[in-house]
mmCIF file of N, CA and C and ligand atoms in Angstrom:
data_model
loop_
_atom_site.group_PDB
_atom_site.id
_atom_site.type_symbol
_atom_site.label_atom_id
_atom_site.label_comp_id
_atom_site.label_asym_id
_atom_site.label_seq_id
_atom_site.Cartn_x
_atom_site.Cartn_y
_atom_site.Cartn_z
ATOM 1 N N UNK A 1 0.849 -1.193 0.000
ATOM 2 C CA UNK A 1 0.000 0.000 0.000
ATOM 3 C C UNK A 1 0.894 1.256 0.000
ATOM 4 N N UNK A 2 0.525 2.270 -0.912
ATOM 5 C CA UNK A 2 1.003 3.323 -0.888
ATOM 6 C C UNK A 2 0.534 4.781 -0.454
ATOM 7 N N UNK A 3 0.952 5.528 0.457
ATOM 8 C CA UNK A 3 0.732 6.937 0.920
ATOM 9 C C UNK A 3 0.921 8.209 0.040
ATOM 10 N N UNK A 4 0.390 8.912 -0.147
ATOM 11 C CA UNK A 4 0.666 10.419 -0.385
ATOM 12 C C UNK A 4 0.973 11.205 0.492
ATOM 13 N N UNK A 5 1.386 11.342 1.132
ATOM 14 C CA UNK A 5 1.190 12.430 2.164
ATOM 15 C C UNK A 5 0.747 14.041 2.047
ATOM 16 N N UNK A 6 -0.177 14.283 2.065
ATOM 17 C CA UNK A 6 -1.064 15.745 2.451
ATOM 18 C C UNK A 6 -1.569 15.908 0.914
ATOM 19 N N UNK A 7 -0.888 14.926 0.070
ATOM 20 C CA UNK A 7 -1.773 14.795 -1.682
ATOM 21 C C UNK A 7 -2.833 14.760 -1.513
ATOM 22 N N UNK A 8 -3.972 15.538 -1.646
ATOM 23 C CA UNK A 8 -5.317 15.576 -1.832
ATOM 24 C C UNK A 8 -5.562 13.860 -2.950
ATOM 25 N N UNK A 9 -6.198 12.586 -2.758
ATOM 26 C CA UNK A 9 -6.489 11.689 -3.427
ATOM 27 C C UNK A 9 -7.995 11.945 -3.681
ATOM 28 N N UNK A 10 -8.562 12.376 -3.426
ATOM 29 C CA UNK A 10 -9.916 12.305 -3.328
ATOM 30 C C UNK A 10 -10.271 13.842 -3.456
ATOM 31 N N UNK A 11 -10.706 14.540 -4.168
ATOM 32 C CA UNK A 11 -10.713 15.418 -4.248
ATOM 33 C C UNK A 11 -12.209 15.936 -4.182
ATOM 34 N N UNK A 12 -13.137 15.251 -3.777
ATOM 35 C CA UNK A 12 -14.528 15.394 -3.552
ATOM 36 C C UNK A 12 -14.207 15.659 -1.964
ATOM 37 N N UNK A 13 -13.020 14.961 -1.150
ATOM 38 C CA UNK A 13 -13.219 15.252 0.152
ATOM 39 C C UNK A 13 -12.426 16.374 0.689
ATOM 40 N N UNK A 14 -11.768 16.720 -0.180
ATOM 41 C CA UNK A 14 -10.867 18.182 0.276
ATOM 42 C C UNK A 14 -11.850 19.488 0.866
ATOM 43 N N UNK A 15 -11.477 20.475 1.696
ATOM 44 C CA UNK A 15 -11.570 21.252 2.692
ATOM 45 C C UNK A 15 -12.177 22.499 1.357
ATOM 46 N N UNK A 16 -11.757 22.341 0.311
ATOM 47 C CA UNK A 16 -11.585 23.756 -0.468
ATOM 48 C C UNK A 16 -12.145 22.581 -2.125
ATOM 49 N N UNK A 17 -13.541 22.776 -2.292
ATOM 50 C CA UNK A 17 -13.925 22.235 -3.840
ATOM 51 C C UNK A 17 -14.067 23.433 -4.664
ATOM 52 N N UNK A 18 -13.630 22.613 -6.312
ATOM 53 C CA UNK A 18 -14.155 24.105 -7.126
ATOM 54 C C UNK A 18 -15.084 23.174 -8.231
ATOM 55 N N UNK A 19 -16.256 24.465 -8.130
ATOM 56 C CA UNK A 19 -17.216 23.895 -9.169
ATOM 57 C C UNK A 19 -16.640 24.238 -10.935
ATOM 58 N N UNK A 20 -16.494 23.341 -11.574
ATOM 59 C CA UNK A 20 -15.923 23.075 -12.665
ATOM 60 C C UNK A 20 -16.935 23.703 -13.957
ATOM 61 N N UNK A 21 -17.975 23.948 -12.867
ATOM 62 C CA UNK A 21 -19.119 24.406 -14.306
ATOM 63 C C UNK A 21 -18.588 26.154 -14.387
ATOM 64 N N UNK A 22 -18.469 26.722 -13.394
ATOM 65 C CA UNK A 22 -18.012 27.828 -12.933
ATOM 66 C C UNK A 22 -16.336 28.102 -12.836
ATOM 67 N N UNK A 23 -15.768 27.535 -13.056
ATOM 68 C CA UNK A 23 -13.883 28.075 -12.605
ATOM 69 C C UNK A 23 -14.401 28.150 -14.502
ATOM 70 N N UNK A 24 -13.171 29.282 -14.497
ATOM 71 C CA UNK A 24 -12.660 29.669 -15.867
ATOM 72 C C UNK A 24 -11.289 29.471 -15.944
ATOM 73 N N UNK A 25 -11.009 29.058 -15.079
ATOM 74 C CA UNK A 25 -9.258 29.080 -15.214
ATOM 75 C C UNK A 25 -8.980 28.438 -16.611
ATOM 76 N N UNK A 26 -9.815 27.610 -17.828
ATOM 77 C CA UNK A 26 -9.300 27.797 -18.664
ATOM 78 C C UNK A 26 -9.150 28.546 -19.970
ATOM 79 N N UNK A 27 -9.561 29.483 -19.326
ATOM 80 C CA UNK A 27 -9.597 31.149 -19.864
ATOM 81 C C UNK A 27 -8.308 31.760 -19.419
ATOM 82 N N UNK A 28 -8.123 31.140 -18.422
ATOM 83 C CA UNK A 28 -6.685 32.129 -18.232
ATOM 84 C C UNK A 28 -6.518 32.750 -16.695
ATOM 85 N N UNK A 29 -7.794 32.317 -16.283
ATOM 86 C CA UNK A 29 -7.775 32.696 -14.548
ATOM 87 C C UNK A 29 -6.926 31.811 -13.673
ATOM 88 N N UNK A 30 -6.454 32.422 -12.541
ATOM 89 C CA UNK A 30 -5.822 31.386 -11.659
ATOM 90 C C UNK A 30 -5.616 32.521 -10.261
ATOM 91 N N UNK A 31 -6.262 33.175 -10.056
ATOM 92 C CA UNK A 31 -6.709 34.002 -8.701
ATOM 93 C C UNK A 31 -6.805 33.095 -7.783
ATOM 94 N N UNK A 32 -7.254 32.048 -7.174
ATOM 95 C CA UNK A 32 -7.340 31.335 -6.450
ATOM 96 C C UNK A 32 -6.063 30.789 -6.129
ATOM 97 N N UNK A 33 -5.182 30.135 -7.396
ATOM 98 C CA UNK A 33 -3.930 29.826 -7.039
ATOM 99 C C UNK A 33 -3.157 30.859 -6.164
ATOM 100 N N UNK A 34 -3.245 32.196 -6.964
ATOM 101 C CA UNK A 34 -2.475 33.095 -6.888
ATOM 102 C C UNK A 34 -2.595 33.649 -5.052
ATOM 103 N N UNK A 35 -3.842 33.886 -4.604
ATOM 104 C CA UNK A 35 -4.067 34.306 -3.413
ATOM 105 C C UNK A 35 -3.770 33.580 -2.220
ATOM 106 N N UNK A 36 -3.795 32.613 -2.400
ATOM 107 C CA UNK A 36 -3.744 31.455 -1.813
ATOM 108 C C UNK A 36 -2.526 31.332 -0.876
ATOM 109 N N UNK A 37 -2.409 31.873 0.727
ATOM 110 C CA UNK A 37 -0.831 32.175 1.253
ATOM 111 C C UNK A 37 -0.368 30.636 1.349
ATOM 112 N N UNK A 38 -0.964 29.479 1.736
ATOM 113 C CA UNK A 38 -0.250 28.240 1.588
ATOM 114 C C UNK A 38 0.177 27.523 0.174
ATOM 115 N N UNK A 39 -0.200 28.325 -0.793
ATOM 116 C CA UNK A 39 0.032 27.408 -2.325
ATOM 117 C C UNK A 39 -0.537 26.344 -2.542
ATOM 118 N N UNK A 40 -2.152 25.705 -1.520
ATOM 119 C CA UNK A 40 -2.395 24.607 -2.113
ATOM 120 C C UNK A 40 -3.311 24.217 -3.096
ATOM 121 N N UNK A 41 -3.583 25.629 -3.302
ATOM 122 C CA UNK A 41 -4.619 25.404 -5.014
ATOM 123 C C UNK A 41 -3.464 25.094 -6.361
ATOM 124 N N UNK A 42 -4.371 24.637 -7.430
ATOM 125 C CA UNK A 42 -3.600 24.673 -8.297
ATOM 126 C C UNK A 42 -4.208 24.108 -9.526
ATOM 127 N N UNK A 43 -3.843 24.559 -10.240
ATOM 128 C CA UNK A 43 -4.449 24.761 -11.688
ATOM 129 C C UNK A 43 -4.550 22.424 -12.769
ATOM 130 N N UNK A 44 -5.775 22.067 -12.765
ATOM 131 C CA UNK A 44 -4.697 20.653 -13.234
ATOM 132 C C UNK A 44 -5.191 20.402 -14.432
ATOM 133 N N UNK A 45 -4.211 20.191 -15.112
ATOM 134 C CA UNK A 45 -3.508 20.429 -16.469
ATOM 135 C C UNK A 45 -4.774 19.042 -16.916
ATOM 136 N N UNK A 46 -4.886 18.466 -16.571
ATOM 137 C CA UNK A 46 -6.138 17.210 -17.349
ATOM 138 C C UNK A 46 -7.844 18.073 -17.578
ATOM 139 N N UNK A 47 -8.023 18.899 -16.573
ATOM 140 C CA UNK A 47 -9.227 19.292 -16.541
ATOM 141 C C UNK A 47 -9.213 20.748 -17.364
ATOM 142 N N UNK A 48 -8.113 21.540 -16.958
ATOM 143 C CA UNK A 48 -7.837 22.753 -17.220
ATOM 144 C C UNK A 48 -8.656 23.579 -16.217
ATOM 145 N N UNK A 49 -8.774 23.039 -14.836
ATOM 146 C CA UNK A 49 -9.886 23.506 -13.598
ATOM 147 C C UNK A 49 -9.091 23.759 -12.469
ATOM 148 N N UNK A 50 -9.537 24.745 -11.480
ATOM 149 C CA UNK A 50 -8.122 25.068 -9.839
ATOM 150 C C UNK A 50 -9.126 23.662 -9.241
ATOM 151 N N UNK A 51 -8.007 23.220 -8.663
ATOM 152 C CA UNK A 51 -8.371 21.694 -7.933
ATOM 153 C C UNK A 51 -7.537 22.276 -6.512
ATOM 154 N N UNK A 52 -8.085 21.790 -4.900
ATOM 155 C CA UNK A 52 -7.236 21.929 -4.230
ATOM 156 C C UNK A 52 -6.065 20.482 -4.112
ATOM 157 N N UNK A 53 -4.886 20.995 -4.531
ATOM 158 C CA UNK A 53 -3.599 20.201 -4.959
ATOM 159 C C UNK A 53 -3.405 19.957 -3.368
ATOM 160 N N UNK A 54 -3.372 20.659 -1.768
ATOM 161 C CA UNK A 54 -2.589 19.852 -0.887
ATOM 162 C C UNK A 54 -3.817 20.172 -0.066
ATOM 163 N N UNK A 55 -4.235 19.181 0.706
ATOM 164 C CA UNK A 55 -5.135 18.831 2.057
ATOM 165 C C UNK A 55 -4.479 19.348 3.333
ATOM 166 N N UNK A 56 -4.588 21.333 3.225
ATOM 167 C CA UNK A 56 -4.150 21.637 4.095
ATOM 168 C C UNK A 56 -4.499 22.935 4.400
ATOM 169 N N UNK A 57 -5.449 23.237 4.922
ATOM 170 C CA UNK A 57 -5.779 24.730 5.071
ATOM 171 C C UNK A 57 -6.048 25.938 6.244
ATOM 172 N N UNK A 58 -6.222 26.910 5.765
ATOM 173 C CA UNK A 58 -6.058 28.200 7.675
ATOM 174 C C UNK A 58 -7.888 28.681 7.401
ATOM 175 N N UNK A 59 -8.498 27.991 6.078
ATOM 176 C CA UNK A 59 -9.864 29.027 6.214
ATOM 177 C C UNK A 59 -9.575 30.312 6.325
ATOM 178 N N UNK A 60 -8.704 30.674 5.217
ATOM 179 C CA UNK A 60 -8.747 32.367 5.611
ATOM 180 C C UNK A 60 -9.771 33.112 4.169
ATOM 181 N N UNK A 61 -9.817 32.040 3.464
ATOM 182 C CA UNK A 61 -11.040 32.685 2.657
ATOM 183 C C UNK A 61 -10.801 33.466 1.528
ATOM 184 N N UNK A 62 -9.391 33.800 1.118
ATOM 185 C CA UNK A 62 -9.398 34.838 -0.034
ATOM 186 C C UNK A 62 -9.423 34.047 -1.274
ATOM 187 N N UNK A 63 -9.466 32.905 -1.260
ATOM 188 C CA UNK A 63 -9.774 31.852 -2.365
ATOM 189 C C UNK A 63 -11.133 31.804 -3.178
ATOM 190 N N UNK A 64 -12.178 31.953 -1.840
ATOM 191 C CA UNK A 64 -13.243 31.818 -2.315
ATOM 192 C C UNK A 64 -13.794 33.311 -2.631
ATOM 193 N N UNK A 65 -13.332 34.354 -2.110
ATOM 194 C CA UNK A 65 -13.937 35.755 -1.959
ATOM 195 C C UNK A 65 -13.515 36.112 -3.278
ATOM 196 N N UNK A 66 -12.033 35.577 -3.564
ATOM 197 C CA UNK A 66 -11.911 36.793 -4.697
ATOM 198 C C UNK A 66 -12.131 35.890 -6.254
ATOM 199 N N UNK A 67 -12.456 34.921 -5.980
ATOM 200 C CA UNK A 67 -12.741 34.057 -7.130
ATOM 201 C C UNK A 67 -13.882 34.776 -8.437
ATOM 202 N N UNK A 68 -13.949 35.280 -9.152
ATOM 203 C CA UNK A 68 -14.614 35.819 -9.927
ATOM 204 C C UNK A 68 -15.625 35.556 -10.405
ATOM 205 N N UNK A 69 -16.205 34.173 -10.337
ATOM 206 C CA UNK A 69 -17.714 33.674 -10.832
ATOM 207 C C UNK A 69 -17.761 32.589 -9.464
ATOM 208 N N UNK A 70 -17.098 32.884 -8.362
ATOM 209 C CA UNK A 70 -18.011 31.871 -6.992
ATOM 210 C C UNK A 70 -17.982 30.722 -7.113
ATOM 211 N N UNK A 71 -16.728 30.062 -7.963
ATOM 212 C CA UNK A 71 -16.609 28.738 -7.930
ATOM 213 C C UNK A 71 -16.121 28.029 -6.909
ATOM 214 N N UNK A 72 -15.233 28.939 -5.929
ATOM 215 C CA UNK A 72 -14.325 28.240 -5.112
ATOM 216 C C UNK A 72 -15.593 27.981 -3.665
ATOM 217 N N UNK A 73 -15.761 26.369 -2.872
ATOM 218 C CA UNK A 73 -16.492 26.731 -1.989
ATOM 219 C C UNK A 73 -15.486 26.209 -0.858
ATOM 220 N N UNK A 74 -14.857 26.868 0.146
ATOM 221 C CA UNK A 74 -14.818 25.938 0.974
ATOM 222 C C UNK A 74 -15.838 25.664 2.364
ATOM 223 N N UNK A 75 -15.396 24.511 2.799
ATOM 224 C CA UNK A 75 -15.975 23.560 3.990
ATOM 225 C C UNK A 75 -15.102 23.926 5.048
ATOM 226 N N UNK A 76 -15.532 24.390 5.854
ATOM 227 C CA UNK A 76 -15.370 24.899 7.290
ATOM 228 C C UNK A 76 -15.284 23.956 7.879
ATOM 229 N N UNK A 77 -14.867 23.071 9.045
ATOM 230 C CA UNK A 77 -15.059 22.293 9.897
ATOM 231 C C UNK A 77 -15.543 22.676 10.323
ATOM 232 N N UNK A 78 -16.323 21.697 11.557
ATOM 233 C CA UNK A 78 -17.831 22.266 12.271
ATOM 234 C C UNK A 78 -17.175 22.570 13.460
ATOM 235 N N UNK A 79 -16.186 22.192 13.892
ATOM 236 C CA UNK A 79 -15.375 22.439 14.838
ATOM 237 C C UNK A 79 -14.308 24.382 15.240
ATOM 238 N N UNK A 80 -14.531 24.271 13.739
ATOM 239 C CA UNK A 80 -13.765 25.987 13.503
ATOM 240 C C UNK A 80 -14.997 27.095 13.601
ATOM 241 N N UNK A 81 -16.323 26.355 13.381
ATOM 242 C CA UNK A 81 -17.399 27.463 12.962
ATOM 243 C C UNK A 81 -17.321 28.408 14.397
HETATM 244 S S1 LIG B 1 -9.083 29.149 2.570
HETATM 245 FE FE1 LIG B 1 -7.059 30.149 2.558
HETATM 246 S S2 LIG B 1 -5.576 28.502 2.963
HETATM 247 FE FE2 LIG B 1 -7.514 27.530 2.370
HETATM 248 S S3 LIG B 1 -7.290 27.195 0.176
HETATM 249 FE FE3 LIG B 1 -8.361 29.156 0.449
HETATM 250 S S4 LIG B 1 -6.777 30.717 0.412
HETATM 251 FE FE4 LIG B 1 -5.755 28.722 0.727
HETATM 252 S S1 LIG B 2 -10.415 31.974 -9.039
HETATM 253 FE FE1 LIG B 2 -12.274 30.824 -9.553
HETATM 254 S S2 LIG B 2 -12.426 30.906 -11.789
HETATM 255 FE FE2 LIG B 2 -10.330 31.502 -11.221
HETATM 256 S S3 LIG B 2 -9.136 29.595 -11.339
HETATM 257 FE FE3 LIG B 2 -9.847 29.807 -9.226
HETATM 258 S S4 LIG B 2 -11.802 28.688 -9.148
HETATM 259 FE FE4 LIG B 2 -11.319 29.015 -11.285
#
């Protein structure tokens, strides 16, 4: 058996989803990457969509705020609310 460590595998269960009907990043956007103070968004080259790339986040929100058509949602733990 093999590990990833903090590799998002599942990307339905990550902290930070982006709706794919909505990201334009393959237009040329990547604000989400860009804002992002941990670097774990990231643009993936199969979809041409921001996917969160590392399972690791502060909830500070400028991902989803400054996202331009409201694709980015994240999931709060119920524990942080
Ligand atoms: S909430 Fe903050 S840390 Fe989490 S993905 Fe968005 S910008 Fe990055
Ligand atoms: S900011 Fe929004 S539209 Fe732009 S790449 Fe990120 S999810 Fe896609």
């Amino acid at each position: 058996m093999t590990f990833t460590f903090r590799e998002t595998t599942q990307r339905s269960a990550a902290p930070v989803t982006v709706d794919h009907d909505k990201c334009i990043a393959d237009k040329g956007c990547t604000v989400c990457v860009d804002v992002c103070p941990l670097d774990l968004l990231a643009i993936d080259p199969d979809t041409g969509k921001a996917y969160m790339k590392f399972d690791e986040c502060w909830y500070c929100m400028p991902c989803a705020k400054d996202c331009p058509t409201g694709a980015v949602r994240v999931e709060i733990p119920y524990l942080l609310r």
